[in-house]
Coordinates of C-alpha atoms and ligand atoms in Angstrom, one line a residue:
X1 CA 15.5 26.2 -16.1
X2 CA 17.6 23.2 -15.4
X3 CA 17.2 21.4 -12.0
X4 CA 21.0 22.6 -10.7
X5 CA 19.6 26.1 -11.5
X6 CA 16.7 26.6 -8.8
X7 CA 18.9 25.7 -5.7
X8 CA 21.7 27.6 -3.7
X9 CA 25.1 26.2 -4.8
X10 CA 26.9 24.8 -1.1
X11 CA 30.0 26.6 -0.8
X12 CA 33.3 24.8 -1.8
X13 CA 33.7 21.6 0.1
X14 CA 35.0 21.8 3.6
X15 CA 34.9 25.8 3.6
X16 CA 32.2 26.2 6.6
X17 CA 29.8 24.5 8.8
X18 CA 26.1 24.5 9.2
X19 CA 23.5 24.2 11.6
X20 CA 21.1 22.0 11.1
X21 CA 18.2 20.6 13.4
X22 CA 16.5 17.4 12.7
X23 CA 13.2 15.6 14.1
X24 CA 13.5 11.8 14.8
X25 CA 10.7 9.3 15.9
X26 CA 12.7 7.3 18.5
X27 CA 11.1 4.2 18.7
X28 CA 11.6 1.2 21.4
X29 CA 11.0 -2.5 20.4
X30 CA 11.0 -3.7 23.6
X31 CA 8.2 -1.1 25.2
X32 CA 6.5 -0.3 22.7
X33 CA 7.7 3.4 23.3
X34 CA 7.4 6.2 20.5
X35 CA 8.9 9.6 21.0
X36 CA 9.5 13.0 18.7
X37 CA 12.7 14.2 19.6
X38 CA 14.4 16.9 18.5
X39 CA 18.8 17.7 17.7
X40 CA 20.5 20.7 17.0
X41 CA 24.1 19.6 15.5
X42 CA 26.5 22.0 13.8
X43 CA 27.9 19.9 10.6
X44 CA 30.6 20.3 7.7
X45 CA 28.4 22.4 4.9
X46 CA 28.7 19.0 2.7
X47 CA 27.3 16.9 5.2
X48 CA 24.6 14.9 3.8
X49 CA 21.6 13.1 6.5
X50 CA 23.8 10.3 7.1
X51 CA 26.8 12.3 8.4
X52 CA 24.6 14.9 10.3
X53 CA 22.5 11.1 12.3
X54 CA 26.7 10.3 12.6
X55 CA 26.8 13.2 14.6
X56 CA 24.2 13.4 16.5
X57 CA 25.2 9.8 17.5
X58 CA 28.9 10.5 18.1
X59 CA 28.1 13.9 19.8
X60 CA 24.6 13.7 21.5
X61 CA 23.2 10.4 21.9
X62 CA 25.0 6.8 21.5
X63 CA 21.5 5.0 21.5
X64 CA 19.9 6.5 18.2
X65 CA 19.9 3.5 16.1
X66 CA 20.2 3.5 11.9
X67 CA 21.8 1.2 9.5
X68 CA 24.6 2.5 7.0
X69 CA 27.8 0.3 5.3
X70 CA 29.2 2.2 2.2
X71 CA 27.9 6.0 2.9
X72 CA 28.3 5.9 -1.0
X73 CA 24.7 4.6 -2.4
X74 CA 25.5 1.5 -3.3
X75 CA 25.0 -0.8 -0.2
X76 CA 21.4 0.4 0.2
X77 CA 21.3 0.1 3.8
X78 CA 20.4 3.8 4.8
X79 CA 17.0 4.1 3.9
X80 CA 14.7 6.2 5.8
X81 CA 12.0 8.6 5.4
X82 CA 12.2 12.5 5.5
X83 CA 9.1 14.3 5.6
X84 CA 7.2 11.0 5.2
X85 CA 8.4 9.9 1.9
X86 CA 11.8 7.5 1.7
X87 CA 15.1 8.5 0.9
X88 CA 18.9 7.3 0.8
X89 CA 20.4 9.0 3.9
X90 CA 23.7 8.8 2.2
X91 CA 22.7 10.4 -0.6
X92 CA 20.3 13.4 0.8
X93 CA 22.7 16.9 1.1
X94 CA 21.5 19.0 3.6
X95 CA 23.0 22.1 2.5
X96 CA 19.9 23.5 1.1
X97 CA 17.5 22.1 3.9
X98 CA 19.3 24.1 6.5
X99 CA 20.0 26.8 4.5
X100 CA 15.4 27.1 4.4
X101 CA 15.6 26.6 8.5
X102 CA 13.2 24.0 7.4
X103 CA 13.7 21.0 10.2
X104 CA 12.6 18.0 8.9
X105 CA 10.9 14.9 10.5
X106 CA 12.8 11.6 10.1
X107 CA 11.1 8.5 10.3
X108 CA 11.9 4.6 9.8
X109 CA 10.9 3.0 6.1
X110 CA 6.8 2.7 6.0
X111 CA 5.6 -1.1 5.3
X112 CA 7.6 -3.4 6.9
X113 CA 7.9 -3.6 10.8
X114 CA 10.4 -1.2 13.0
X115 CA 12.9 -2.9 15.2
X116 CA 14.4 0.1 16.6
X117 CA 14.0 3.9 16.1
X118 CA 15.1 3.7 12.3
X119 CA 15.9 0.2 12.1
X120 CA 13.5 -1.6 9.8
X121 CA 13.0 -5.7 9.9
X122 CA 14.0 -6.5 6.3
X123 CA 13.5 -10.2 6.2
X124 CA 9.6 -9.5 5.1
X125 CA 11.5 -7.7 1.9
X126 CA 14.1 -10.6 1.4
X127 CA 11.3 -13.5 1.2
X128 CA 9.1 -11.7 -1.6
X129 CA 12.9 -11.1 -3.2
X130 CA 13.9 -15.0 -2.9
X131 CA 10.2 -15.7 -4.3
X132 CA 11.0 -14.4 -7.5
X133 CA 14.0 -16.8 -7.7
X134 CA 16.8 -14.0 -8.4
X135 CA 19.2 -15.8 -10.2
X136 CA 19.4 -17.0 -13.9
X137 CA 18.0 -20.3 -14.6
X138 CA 20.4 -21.0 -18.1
X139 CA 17.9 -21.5 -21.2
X140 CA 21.1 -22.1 -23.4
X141 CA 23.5 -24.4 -24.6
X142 CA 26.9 -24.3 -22.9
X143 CA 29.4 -23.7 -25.6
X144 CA 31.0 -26.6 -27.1
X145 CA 34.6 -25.2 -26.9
X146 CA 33.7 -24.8 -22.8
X147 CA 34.1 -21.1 -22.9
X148 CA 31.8 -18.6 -21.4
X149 CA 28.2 -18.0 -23.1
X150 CA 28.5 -14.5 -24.6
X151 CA 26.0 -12.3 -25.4
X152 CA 26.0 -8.3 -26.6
X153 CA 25.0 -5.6 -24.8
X154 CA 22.0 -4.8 -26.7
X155 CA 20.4 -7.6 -25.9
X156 CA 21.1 -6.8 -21.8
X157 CA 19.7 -3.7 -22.2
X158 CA 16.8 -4.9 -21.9
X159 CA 17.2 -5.0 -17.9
X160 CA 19.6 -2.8 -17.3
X161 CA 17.7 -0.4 -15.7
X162 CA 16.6 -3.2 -13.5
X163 CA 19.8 -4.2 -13.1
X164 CA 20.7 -1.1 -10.8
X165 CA 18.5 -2.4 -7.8
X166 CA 20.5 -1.6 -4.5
X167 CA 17.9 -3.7 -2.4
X168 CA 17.4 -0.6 -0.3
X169 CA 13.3 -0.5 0.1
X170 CA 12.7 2.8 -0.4
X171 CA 10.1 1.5 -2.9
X172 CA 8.2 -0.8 -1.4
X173 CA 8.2 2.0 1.9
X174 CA 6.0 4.0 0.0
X175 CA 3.7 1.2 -2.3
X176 CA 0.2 2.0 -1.9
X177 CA -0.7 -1.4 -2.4
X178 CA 1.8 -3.0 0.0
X179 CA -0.1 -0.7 2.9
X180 CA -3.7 -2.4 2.0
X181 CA -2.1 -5.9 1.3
X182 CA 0.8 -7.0 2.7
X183 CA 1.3 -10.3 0.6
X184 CA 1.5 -8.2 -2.5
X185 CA 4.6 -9.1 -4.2
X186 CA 5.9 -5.3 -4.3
X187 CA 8.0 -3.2 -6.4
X188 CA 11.1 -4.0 -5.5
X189 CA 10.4 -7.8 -6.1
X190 CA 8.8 -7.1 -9.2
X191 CA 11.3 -5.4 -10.6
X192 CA 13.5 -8.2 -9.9
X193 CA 11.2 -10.3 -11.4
X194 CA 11.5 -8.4 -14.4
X195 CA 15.3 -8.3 -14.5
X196 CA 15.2 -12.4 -15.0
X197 CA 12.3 -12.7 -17.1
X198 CA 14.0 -10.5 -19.4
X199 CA 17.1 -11.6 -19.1
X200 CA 17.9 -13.4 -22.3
X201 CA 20.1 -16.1 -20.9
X202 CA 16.7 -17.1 -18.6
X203 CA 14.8 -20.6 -19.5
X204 CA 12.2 -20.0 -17.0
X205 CA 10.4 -16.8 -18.3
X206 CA 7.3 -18.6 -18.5
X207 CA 7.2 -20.2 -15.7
X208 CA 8.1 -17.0 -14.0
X209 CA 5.6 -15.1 -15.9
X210 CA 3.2 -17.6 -14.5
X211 CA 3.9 -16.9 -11.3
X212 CA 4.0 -13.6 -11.1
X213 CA 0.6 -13.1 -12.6
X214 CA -0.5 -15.3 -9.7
X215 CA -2.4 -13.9 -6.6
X216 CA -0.4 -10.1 -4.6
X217 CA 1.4 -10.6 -8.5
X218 CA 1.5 -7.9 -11.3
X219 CA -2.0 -7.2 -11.7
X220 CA -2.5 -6.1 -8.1
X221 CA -0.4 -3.1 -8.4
X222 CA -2.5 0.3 -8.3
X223 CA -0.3 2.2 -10.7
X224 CA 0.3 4.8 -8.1
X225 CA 3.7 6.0 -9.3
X226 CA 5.7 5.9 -5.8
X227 CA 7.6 3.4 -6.6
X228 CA 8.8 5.3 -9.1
X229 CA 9.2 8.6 -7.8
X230 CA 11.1 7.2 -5.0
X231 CA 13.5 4.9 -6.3
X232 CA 17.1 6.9 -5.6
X233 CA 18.6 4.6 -8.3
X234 CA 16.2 5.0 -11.5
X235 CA 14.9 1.8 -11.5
X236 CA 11.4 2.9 -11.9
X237 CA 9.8 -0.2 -10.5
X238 CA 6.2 0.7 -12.0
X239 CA 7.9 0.1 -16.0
X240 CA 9.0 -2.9 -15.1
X241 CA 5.8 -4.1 -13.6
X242 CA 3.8 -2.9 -17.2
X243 CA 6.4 -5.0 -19.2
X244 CA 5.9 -8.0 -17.3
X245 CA 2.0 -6.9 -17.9
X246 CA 2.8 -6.4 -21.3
X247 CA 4.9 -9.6 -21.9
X248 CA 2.4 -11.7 -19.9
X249 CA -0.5 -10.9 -22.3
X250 CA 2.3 -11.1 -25.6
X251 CA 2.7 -15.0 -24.0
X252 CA -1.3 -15.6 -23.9
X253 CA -0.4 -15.8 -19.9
X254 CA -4.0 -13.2 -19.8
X255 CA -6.2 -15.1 -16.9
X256 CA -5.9 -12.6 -14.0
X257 CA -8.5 -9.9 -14.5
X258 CA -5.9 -6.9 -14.7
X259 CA -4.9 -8.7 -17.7
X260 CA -8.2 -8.8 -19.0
X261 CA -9.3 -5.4 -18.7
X262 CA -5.5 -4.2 -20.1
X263 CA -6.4 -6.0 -23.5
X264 CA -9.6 -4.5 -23.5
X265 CA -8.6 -0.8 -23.1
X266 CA -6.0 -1.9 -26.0
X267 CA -8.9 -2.9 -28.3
X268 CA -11.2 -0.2 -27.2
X269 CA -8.6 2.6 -28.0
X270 CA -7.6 0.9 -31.2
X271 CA -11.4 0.9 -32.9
X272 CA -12.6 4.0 -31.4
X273 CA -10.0 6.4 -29.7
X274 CA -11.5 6.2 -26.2
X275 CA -11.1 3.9 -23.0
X276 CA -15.2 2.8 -23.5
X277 CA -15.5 1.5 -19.6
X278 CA -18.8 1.6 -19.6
X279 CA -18.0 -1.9 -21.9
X280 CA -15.6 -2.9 -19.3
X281 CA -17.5 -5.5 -17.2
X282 CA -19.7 -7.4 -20.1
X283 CA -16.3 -7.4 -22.4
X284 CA -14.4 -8.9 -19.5
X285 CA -16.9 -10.5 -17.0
X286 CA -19.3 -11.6 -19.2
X287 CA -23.3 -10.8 -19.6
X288 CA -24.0 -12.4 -16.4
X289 CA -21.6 -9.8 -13.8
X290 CA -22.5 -7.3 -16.4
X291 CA -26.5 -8.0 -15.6
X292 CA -25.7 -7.1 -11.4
X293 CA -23.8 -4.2 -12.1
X294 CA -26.5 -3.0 -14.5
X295 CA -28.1 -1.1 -11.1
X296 CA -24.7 0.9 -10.5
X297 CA -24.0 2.0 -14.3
X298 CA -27.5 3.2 -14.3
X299 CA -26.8 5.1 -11.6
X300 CA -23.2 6.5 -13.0
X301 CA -25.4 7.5 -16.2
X302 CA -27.5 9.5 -14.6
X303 CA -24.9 11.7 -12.2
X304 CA -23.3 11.8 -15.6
X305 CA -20.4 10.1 -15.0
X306 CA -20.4 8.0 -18.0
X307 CA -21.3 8.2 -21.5
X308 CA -24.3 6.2 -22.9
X309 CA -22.5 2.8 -24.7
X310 CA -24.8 3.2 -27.8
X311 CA -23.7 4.2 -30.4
X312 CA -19.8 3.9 -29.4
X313 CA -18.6 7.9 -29.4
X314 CA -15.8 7.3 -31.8
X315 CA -13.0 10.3 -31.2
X316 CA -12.7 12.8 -34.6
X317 CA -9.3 11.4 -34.9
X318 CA -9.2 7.6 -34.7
X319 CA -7.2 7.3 -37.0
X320 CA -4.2 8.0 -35.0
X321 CA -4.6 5.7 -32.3
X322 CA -5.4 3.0 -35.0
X323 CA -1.9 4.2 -36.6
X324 CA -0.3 3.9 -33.4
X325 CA -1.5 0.2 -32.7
X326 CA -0.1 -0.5 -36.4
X327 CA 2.7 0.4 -36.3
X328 CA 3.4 -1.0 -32.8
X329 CA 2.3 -4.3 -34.8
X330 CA 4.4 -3.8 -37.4
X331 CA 7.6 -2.9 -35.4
X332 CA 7.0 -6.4 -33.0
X333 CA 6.5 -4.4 -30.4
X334 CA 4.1 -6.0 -28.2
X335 CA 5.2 -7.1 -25.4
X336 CA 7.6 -5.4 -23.3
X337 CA 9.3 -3.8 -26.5
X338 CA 6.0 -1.7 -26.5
X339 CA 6.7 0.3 -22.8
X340 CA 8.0 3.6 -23.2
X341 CA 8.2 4.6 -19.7
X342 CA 11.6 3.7 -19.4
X343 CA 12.5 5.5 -21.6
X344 CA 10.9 8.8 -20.2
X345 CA 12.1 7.4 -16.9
X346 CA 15.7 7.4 -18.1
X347 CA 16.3 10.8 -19.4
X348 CA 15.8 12.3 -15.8
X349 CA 18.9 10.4 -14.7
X350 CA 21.8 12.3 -15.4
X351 CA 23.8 10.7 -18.4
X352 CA 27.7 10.4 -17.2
X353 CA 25.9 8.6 -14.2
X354 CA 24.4 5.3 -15.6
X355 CA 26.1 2.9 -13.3
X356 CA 25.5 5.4 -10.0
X357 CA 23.0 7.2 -8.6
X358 CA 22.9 11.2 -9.9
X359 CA 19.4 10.9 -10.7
X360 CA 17.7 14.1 -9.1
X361 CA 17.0 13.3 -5.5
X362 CA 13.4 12.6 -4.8
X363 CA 13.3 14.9 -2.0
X364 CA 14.5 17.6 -4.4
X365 CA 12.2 17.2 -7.4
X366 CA 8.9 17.9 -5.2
X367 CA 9.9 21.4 -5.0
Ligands
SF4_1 S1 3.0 1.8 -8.8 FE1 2.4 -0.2 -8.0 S2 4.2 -1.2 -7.2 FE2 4.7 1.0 -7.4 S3 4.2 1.9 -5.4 FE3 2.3 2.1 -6.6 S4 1.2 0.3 -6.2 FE4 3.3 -0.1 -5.5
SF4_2 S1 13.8 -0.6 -7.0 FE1 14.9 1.3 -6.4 S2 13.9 1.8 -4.5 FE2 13.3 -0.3 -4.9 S3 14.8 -1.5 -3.7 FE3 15.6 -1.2 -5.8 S4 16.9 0.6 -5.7 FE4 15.7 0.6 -3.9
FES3 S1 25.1 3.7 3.4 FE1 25.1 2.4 1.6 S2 23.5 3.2 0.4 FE2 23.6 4.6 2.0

């Protein structure tokens, strides 16, 4: 069943209204103060959570404070969490939330500091984004004739997913990693990063690469998915972080530890099928870390959480993972070439919508 099948259609545009109740955490720079409070507004039935926080402050109370510019997903000022998770307020309907009677808790953007009710400070976003100098640093020649450098779309493709960042946080509001370690670079900064190190007109990928697999870099992201799963414009955040992963290691750039235990899963799946961690810490750490840990892994062996190292278990059919690894060796695809995320990630954005924002609302898909 498609998506568009398993909700109510809203009545044509402008034919009724709707009641619909939202919770919002008020919040008061200046005390301190945090309260729950609830509205009741009645709304056009195409209202989305923008309009209906309009309302509330045109027709209940002036002092509820929220950014917005375009109301048209493009600015990325609006966003906001509903039900703890972030979303584009411009871009959530509310037809089908009021429709349930469900009334739903709004809250400002997680990880970076509230100025007032939901009114986020965004300069701690905008310094991790100007650390990842965001702007082309030419690795060309400038055409003899003085015309512009031209170059074919294929070859942009490459970031064109990263490409559609609004700058609206929704990402980095929900980054596991950002929550235990504020100096982590962040998905939304990453992906940026990605955008210029793949861009082929850049003469600083390595230096960037560099950089980025630096300390609160690439390698300290969890892998937790929110990123992705929140991201109102397809982005995906998390591919972007494995193909700098994957282009770091392509470049020899393979210091961090992440790195390290990446290229080891790589070679362990490619001669025996399996992720062999118990071979994780002397392949990577050496004999030395592997001789203090010796304690734990007896320990994991004997609650049977891991498999005895000798002999390797080699899976039945080896043959085609070491197919796989072939061929991705044969087709050049080893750095970022070799991430197939995206293009998972892509097909759940609508196609006719490439340039905006159809892709099935985050708040929608958990259901
Ligand atoms: S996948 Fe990584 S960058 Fe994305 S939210 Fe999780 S920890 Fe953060
Ligand atoms: S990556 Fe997505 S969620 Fe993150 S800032 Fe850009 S558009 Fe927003
Ligand atoms: S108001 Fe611009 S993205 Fe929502």
């Amino acid at each position: 069943m498609s998506h568009s099948q398993t909700h109510t259609l809203p009545p044509p545009p402008g034919s009724q209204t709707m009641e619909v109740a939202l919770k919002i955490w008020r919040f008061d720079g200046r005390t301190g103060e945090r309260a729950l409070k609830t509205y009741e507004v009645e709304a056009p039935d195409w209202a989305t959570l923008l309009d209906v926080l309009d309302i509330i402050k045109d027709r209940v109370d002036g002092t509820l404070s929220y950014r917005k510019s375009c109301r048209m997903m493009i600015c990325g000022s609006c966003g906001m969490r509903m039900d703890g998770g972030a979303v584009l307020a411009c871009k959530t309907r509310m037809w089908d939330i009021a429709q349930s009677g469900h009334v739903p808790v709004i809250s400002a953007m997680g990880n970076l500091p509230i100025v007032k009710d939901l009114v986020v400070d965004m300069e701690p976003f905008w310094a991790k984004m100007r650390a990842v100098q965001p702007y082309v640093q030419p690795g060309y020649e400038v055409p003899p004739d003085g015309k512009e450098h031209r170059i074919s779309q294929e070859r942009m493709n490459v970031v064109h997913k990263e490409a559609l960042c609004i700058n609206c946080g929704c990402c980095v509001s929900e980054c596991n990693s950002m929550e235990a370690d504020p100096d982590f670079l962040g998905p939304q900064a990453l992906a940026k990063g990605w955008r210029f190190v793949g861009d082929p007109r850049d003469g600083a990928k390595i230096d960037r690469l560099e950089e980025l697999n630096s300390e609160h870099g690439i390698w300290d992201c969890t892998r937790c998915y929110f990123c992705q799963e929140r991201c109102p414009k397809g982005v995906d955040p998390r591919d972007a972080i494995a193909k700098l992963g994957a282009e770091s290691i392509k470049q020899g750039i393979d210091h961090d530890m992440g790195a390290k235990h990446a290229k080891w899963f790589v070679k362990s799946a490619e001669t025996t099928g399996w992720l062999r961690e118990t071979e994780l810490v002397p392949k990577t750490q050496g004999v030395i870390s592997a001789i203090k840990e010796v304690k734990f892994a007896l320990k994991l062996f004997r609650h049977g959480k891991v498999p005895p190292p000798i002999p390797p278990h080699v899976a039945e059919n080896v043959n085609e993972a070491r197919a796989l690894h072939e061929l991705v060796r044969t087709q050049g695809r080893e750095g970022a070439l070799g991430i197939v995320q995206g293009e998972q990630a892509l097909a759940r954005i609508e196609p006719l919508d490439w340039g905006g924002a159809s892709r099935i609302a985050p708040e929608e898909s958990r259901q």
